mmCIF file with all atom_site columns, C-alpha atoms in Angstrom:
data_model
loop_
_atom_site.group_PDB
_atom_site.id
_atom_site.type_symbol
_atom_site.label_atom_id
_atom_site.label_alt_id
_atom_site.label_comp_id
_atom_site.label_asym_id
_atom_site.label_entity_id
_atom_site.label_seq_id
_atom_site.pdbx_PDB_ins_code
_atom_site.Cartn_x
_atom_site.Cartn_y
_atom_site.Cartn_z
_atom_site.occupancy
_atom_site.B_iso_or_equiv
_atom_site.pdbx_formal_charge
_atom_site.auth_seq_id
_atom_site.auth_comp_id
_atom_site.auth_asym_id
_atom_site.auth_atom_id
_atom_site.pdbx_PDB_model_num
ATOM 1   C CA . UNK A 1 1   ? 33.822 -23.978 -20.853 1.00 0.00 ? 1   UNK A CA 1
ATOM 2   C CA . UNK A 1 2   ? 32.913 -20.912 -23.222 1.00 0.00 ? 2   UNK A CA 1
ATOM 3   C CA . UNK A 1 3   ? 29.601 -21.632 -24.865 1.00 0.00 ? 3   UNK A CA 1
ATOM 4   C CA . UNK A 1 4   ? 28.307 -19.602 -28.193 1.00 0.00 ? 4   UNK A CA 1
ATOM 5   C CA . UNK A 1 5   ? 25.611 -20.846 -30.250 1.00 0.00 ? 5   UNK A CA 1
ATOM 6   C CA . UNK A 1 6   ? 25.350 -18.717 -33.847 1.00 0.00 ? 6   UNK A CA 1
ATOM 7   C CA . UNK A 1 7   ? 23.087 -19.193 -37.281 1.00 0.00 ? 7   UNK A CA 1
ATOM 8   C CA . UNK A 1 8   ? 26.211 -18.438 -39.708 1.00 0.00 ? 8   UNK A CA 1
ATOM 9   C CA . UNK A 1 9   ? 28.170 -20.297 -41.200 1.00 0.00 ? 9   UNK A CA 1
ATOM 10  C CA . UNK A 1 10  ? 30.303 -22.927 -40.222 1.00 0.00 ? 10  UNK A CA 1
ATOM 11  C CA . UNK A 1 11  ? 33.425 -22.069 -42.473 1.00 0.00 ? 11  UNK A CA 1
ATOM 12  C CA . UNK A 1 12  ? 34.607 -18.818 -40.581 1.00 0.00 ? 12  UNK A CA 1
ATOM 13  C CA . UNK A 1 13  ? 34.385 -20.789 -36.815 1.00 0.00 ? 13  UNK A CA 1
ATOM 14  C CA . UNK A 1 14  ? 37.228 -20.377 -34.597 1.00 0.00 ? 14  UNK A CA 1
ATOM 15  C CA . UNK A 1 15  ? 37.308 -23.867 -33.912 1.00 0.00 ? 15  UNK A CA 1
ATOM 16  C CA . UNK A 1 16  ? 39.716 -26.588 -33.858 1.00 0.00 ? 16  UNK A CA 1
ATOM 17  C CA . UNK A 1 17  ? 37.224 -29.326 -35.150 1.00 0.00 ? 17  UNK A CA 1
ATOM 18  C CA . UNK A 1 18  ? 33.664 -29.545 -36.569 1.00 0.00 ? 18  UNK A CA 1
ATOM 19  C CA . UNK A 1 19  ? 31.083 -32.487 -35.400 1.00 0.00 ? 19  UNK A CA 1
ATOM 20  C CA . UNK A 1 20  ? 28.507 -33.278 -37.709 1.00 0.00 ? 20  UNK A CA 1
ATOM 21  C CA . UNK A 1 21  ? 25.762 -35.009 -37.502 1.00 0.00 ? 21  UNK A CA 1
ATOM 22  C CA . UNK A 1 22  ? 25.025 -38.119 -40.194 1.00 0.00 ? 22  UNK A CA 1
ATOM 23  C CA . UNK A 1 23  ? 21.734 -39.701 -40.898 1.00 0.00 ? 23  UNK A CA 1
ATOM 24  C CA . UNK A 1 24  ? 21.230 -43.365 -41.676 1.00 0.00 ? 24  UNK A CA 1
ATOM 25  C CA . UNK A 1 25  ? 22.201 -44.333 -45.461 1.00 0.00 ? 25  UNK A CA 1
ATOM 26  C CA . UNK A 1 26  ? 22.345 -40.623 -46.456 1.00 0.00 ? 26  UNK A CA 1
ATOM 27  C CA . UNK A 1 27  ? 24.883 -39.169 -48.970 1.00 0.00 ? 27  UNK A CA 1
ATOM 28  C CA . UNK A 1 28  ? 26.822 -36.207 -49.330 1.00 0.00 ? 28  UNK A CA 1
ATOM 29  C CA . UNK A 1 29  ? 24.544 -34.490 -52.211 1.00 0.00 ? 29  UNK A CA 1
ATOM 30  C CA . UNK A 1 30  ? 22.644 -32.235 -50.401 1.00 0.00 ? 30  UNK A CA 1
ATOM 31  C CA . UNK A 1 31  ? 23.081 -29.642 -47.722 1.00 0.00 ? 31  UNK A CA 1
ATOM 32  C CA . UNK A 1 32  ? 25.850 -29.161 -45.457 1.00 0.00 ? 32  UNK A CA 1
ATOM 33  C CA . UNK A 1 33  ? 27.314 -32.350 -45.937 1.00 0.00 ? 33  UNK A CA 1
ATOM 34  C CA . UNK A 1 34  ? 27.310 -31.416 -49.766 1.00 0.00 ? 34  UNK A CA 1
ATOM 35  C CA . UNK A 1 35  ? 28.987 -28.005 -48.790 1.00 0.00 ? 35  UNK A CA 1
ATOM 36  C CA . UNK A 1 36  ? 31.642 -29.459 -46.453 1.00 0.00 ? 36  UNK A CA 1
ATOM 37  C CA . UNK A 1 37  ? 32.520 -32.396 -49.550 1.00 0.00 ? 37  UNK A CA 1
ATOM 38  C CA . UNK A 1 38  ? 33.118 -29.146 -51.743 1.00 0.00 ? 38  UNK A CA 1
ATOM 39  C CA . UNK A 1 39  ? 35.508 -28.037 -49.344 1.00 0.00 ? 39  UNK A CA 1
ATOM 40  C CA . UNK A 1 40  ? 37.328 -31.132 -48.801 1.00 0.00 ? 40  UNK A CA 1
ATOM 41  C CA . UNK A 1 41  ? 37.796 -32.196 -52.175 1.00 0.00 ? 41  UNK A CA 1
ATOM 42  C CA . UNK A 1 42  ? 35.922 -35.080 -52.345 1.00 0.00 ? 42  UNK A CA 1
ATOM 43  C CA . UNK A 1 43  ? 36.589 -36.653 -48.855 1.00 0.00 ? 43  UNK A CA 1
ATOM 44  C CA . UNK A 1 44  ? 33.303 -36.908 -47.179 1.00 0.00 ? 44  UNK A CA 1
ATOM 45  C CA . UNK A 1 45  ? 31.939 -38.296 -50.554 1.00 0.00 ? 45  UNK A CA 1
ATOM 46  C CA . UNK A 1 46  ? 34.675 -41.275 -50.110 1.00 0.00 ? 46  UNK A CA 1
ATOM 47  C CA . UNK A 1 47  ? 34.085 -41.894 -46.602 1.00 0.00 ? 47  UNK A CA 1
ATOM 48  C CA . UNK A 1 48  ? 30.137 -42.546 -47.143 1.00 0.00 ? 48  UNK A CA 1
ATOM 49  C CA . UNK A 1 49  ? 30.786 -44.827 -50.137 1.00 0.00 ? 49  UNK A CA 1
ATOM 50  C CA . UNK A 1 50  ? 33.264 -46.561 -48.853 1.00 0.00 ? 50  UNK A CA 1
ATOM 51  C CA . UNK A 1 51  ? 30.524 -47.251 -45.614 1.00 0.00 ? 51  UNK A CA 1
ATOM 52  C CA . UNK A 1 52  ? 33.514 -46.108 -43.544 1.00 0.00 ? 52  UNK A CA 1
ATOM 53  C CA . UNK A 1 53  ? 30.253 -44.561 -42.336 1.00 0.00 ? 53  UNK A CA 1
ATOM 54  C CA . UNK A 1 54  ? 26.771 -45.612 -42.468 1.00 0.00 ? 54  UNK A CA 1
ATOM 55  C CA . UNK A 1 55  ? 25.002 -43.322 -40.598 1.00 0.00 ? 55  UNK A CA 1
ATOM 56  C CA . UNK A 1 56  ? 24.126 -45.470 -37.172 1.00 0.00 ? 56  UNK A CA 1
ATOM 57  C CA . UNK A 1 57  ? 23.838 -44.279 -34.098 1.00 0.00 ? 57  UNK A CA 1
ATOM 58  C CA . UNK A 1 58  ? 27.254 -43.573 -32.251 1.00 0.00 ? 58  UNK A CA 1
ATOM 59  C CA . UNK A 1 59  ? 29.214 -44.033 -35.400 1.00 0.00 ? 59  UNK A CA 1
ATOM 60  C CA . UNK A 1 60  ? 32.110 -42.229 -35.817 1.00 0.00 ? 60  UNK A CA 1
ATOM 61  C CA . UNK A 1 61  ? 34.797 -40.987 -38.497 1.00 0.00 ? 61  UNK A CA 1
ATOM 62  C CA . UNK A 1 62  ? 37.347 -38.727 -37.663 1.00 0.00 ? 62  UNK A CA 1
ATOM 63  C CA . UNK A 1 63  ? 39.117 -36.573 -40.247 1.00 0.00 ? 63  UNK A CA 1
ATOM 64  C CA . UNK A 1 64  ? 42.065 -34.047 -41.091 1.00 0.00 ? 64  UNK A CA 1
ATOM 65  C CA . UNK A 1 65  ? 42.002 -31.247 -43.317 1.00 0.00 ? 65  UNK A CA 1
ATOM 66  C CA . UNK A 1 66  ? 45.541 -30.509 -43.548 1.00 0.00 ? 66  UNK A CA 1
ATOM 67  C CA . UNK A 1 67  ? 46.061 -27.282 -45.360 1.00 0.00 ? 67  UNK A CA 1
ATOM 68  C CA . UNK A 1 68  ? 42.495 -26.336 -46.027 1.00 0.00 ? 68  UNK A CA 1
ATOM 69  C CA . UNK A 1 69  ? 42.293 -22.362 -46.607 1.00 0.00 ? 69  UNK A CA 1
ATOM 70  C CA . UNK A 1 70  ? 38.018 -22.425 -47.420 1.00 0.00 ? 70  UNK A CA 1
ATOM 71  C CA . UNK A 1 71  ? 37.335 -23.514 -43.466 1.00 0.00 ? 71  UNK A CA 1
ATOM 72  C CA . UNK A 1 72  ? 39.167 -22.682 -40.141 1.00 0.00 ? 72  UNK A CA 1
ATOM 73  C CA . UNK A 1 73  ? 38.458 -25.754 -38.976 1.00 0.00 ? 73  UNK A CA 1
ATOM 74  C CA . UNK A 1 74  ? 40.998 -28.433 -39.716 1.00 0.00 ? 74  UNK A CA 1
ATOM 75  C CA . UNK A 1 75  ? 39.235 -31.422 -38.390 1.00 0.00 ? 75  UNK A CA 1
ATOM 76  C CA . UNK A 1 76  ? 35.995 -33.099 -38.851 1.00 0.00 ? 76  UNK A CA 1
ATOM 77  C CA . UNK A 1 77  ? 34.247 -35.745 -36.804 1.00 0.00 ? 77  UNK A CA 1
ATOM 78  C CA . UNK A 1 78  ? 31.075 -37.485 -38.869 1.00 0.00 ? 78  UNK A CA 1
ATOM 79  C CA . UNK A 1 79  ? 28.578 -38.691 -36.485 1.00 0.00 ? 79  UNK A CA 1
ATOM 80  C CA . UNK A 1 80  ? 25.940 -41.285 -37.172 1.00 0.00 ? 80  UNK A CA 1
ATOM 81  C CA . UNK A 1 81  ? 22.384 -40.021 -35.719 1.00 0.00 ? 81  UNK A CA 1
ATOM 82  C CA . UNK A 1 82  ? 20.043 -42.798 -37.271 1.00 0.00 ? 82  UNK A CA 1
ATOM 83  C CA . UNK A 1 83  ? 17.201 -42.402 -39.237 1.00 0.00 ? 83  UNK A CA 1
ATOM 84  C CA . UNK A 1 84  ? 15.987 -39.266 -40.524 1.00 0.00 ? 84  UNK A CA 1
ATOM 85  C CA . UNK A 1 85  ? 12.381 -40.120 -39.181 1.00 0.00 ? 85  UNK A CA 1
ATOM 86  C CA . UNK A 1 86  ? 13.483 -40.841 -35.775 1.00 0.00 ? 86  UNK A CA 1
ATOM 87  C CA . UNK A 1 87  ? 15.789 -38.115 -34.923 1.00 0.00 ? 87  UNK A CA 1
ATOM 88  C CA . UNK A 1 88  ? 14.558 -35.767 -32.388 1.00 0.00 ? 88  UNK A CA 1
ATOM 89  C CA . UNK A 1 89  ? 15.716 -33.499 -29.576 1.00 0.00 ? 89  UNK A CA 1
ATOM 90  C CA . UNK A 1 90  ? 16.995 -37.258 -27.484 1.00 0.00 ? 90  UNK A CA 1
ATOM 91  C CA . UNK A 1 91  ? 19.254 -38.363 -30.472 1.00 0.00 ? 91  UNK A CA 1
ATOM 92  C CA . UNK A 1 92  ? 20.912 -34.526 -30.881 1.00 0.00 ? 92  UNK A CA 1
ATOM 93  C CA . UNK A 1 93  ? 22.140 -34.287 -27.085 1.00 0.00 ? 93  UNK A CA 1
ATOM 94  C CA . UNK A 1 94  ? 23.202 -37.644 -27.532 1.00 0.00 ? 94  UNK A CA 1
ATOM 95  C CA . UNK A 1 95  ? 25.248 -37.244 -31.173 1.00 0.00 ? 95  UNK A CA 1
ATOM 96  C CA . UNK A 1 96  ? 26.750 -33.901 -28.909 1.00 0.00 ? 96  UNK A CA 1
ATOM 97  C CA . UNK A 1 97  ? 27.933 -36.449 -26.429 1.00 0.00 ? 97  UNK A CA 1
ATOM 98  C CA . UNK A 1 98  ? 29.422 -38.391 -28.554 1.00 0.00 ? 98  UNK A CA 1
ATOM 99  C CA . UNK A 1 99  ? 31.014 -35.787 -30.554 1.00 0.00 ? 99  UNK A CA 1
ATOM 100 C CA . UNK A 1 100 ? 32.707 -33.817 -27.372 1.00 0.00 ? 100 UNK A CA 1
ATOM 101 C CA . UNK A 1 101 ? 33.574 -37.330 -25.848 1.00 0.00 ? 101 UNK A CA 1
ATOM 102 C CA . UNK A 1 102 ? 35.167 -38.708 -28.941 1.00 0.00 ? 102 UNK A CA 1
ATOM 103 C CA . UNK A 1 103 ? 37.285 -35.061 -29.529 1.00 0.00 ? 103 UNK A CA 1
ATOM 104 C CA . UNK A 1 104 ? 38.135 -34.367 -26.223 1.00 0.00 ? 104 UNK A CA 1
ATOM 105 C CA . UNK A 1 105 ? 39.773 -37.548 -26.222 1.00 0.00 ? 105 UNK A CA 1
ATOM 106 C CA . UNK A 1 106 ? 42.094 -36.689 -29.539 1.00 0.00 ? 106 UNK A CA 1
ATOM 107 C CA . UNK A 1 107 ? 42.487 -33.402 -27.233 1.00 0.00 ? 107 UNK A CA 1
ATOM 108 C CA . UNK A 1 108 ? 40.532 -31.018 -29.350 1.00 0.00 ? 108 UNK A CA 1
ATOM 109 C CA . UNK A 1 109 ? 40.403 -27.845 -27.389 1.00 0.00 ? 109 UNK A CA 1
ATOM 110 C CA . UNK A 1 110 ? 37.480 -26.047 -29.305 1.00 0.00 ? 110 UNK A CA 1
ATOM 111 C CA . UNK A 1 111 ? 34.330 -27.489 -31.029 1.00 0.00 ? 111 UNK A CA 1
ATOM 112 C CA . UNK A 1 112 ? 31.430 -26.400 -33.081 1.00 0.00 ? 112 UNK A CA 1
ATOM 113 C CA . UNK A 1 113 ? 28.675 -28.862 -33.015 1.00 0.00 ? 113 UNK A CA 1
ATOM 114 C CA . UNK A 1 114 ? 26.255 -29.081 -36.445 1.00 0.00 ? 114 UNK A CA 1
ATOM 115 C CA . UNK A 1 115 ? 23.233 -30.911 -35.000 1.00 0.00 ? 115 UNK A CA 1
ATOM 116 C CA . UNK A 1 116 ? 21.309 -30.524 -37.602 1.00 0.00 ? 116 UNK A CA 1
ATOM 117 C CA . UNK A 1 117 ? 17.504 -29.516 -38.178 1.00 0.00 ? 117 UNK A CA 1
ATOM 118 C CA . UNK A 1 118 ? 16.518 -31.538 -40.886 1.00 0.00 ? 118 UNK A CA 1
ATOM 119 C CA . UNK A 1 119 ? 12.583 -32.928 -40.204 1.00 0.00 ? 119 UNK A CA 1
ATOM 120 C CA . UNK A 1 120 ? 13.237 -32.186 -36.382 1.00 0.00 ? 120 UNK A CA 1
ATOM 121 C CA . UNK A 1 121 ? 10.633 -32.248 -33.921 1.00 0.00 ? 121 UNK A CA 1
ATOM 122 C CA . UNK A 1 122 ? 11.466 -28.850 -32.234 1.00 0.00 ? 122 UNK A CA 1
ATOM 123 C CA . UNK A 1 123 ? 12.548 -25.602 -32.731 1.00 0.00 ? 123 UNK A CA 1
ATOM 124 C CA . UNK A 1 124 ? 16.079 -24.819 -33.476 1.00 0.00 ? 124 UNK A CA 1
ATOM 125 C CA . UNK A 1 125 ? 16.336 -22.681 -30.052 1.00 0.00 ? 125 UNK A CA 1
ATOM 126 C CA . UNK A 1 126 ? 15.681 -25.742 -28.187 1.00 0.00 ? 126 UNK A CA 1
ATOM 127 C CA . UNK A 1 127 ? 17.593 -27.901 -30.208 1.00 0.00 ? 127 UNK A CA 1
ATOM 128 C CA . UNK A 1 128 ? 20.844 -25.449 -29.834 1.00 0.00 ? 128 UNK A CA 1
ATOM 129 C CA . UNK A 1 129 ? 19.639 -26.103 -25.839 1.00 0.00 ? 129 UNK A CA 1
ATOM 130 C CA . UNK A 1 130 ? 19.685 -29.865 -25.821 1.00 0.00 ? 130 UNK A CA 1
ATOM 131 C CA . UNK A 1 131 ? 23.014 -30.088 -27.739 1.00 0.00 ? 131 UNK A CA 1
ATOM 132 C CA . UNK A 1 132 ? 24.840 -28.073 -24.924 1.00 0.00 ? 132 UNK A CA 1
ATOM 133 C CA . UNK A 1 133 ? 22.754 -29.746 -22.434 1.00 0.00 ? 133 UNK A CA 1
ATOM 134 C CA . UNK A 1 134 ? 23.935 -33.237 -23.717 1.00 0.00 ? 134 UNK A CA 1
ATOM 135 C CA . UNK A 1 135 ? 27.684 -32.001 -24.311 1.00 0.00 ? 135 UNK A CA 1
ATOM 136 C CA . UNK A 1 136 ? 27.644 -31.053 -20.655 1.00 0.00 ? 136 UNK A CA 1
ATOM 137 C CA . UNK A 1 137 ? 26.959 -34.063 -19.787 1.00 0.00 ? 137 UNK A CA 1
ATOM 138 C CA . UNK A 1 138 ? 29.292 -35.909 -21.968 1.00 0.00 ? 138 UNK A CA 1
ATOM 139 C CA . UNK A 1 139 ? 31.804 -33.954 -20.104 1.00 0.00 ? 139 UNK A CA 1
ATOM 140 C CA . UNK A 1 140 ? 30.917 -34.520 -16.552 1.00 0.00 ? 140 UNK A CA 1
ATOM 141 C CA . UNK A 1 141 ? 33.865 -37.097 -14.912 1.00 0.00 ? 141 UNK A CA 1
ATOM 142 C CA . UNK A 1 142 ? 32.456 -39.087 -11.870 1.00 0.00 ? 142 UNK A CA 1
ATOM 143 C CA . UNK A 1 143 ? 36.500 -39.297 -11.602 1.00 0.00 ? 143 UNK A CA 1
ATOM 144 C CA . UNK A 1 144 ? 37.123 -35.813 -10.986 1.00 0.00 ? 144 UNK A CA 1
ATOM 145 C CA . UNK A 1 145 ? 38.567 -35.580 -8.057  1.00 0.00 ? 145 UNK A CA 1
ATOM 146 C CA . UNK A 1 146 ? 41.016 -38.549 -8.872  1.00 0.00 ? 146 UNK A CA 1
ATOM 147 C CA . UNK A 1 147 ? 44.440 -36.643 -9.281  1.00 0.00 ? 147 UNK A CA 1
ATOM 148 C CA . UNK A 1 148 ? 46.706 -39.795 -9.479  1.00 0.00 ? 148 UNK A CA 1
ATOM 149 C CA . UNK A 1 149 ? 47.764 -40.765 -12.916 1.00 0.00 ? 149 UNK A CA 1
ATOM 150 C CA . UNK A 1 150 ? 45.077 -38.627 -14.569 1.00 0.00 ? 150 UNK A CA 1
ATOM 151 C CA . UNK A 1 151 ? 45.270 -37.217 -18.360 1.00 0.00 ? 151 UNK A CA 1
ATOM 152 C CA . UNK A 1 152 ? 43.717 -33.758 -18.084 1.00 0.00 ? 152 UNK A CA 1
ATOM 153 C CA . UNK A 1 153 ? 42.366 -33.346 -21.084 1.00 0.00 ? 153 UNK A CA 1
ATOM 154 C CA . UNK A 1 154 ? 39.290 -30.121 -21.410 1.00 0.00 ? 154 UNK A CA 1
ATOM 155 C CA . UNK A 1 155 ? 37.209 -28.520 -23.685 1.00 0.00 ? 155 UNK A CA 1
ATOM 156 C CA . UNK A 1 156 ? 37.763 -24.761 -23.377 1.00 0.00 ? 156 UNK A CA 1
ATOM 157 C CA . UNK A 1 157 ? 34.474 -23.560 -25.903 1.00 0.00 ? 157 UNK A CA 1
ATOM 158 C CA . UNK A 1 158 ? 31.781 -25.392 -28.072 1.00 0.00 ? 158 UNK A CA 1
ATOM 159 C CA . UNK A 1 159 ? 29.930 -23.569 -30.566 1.00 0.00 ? 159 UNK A CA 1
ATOM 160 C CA . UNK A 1 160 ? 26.346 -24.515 -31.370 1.00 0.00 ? 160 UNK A CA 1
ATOM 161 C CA . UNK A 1 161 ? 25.702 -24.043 -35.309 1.00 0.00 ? 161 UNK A CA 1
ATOM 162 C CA . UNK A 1 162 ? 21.818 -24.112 -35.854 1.00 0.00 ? 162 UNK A CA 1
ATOM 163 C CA . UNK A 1 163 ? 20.641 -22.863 -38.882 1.00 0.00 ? 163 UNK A CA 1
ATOM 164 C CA . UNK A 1 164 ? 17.735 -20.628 -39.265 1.00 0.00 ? 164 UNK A CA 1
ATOM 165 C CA . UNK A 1 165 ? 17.458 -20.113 -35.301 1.00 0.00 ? 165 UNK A CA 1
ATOM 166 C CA . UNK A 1 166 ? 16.453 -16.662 -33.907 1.00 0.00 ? 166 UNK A CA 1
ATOM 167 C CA . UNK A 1 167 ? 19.332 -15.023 -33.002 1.00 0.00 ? 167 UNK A CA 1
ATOM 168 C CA . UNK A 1 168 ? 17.704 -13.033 -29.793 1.00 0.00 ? 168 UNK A CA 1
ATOM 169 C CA . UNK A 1 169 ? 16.747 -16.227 -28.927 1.00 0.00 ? 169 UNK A CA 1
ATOM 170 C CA . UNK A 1 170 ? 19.920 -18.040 -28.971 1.00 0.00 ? 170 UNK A CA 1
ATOM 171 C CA . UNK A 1 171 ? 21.336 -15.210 -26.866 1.00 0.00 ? 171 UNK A CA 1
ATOM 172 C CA . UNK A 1 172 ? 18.192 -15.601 -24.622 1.00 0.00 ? 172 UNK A CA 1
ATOM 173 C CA . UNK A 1 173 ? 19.019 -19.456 -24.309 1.00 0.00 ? 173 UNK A CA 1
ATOM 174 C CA . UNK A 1 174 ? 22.769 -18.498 -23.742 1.00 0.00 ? 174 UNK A CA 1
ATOM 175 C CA . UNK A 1 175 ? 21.795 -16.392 -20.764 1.00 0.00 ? 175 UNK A CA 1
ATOM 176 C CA . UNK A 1 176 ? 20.048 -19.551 -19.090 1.00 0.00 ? 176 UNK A CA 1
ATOM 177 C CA . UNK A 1 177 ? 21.861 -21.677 -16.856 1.00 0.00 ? 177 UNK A CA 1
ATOM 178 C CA . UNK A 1 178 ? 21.692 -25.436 -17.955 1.00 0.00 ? 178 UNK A CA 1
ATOM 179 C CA . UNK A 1 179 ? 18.941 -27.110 -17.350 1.00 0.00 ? 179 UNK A CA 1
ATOM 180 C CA . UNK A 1 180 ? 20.446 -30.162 -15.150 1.00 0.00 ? 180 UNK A CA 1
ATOM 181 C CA . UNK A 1 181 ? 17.417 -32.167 -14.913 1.00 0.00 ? 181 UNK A CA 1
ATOM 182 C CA . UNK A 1 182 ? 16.830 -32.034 -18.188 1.00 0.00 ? 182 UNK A CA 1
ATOM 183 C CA . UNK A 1 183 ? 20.305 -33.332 -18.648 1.00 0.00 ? 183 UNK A CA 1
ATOM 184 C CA . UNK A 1 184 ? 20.027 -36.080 -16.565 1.00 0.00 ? 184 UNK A CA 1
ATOM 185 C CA . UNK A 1 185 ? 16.697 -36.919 -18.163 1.00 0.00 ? 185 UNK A CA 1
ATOM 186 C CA . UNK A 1 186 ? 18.228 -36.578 -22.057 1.00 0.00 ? 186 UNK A CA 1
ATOM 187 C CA . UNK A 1 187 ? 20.804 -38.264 -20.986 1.00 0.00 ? 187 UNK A CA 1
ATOM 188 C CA . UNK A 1 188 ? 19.178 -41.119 -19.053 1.00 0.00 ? 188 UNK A CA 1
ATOM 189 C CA . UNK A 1 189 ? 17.127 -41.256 -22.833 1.00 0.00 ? 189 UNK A CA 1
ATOM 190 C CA . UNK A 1 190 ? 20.255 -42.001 -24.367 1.00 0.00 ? 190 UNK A CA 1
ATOM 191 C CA . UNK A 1 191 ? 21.589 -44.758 -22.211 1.00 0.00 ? 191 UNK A CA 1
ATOM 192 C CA . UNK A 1 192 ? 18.558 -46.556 -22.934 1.00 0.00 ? 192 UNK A CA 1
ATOM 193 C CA . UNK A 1 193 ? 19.073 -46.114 -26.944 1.00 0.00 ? 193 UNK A CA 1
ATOM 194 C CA . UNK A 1 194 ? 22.761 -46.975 -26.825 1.00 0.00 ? 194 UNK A CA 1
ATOM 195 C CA . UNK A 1 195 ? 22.222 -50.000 -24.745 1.00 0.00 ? 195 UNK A CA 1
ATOM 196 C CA . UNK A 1 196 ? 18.925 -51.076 -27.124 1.00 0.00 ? 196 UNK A CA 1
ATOM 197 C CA . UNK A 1 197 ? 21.482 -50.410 -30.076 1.00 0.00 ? 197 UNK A CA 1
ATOM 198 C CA . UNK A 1 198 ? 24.418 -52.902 -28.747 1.00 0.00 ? 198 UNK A CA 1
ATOM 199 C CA . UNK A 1 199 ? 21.966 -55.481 -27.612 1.00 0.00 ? 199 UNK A CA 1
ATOM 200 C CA . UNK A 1 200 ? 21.008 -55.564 -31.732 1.00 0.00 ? 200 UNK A CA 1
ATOM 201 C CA . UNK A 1 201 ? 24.147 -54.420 -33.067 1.00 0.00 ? 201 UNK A CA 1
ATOM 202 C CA . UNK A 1 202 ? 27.465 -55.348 -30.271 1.00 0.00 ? 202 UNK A CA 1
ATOM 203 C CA . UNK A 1 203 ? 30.034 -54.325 -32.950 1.00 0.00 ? 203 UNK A CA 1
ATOM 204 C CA . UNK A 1 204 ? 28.748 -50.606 -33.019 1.00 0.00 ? 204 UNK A CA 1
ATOM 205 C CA . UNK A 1 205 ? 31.337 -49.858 -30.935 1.00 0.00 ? 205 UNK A CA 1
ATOM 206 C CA . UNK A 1 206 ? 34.128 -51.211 -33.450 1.00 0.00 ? 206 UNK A CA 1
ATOM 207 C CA . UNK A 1 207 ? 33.721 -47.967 -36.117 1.00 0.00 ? 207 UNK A CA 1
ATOM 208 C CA . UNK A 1 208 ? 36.376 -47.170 -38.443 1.00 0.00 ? 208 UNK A CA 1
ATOM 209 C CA . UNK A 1 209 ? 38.223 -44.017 -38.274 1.00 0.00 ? 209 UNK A CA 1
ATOM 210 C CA . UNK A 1 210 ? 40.531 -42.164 -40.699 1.00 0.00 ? 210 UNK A CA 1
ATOM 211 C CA . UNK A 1 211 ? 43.331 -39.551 -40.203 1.00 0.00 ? 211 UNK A CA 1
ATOM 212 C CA . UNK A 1 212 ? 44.671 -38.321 -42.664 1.00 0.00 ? 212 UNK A CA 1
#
């Protein structure tokens, strides 16, 4: 898989889908949430009134933007995250998981990830890290070496957007082989959180989607 991590903008991507991450109860009036309901007319506005999504952990709302000239991009996947307060390095590997799981399996080829920074305990070098660090391991298929009556379905390159990152750095992080410990560890974290969440919430896994 080709990996690239930038601090531009999201609009000019090369991508076949965005994944962004939404906090708990927040609205599209600020930021790049704001930006991206600009683009789409109205749509992500909709979605988070009509609680289509509420921001929870593992949430998920998938949309097309059929015909859209202002962003490459034709799809968008709205991931919940949680609270604001809580979010940390643990919850953006595991909204990357869920983002590459939940787009390989519509058989999105390319990705760019928008973990988001906002009131994030780390710096945006490491949080550009732990996203590819959980998307690897979102990808990893104990199955693998099943051939019989398997759907090969891959993600060829994920993008990284993290805003206000160092550049250097980014290319310095790119240049690092993953950290696989730290994988397992992340994503040993977010077990733990997703099984805490069903145990208080067992319909989490029933989210709405829309295509449109």
């Amino acid at each position: 898989m080709q990996i690239e991590s930038t601090n531009g903008s999201y609009r000019d991507l090369d991508v076949q889908a965005l994944a962004i991450a939404v906090f708990k109860d927040e609205q599209a009036d600020d930021g790049v949430l704001k930006d991206l309901d600009s683009i789409t007319g109205g749509v992500i506005k909709s979605v988070i009134e009509s609680e289509e999504i509420k921001g929870k952990e593992a949430e998920t709302v998938f949309l097309h933007l059929v015909g859209n000239s202002e962003i490459k991009a034709q799809r968008v996947l709205l991931v919940g995250v949680g609270e604001r307060d809580e979010y940390g390095v643990a919850q953006a590997s595991q909204m990357a998981g869920t983002a590459v799981r939940a787009l390989r399996g519509k058989n999105v080829k390319s990705i760019a990830i928008i973990p988001r920074l906002d009131g994030i305990a780390g710096n945006a070098e490491e949080i550009a890290s732990v996203t590819v660090q959980g998307s690897f391991m979102a990808l990893f298929d104990p199955d693998k070496y099943r051939t019989t009556d398997k759907e090969e379905r891959e993600v060829a390159k994920l993008i990284v957007v993290v805003d206000g990152a160092d550049e250097a750095a980014l290319a310095a992080r790119r240049r690092t082989r993953p950290d696989h410990r730290r994988i397992r560890e992340l994503h040993a974290r977010s077990r733990q959180r997703a099984r805490r969440l069903f145990d208080t919430n067992p319909h989490v896994g029933a989210c709405p989607r829309r295509s449109q």
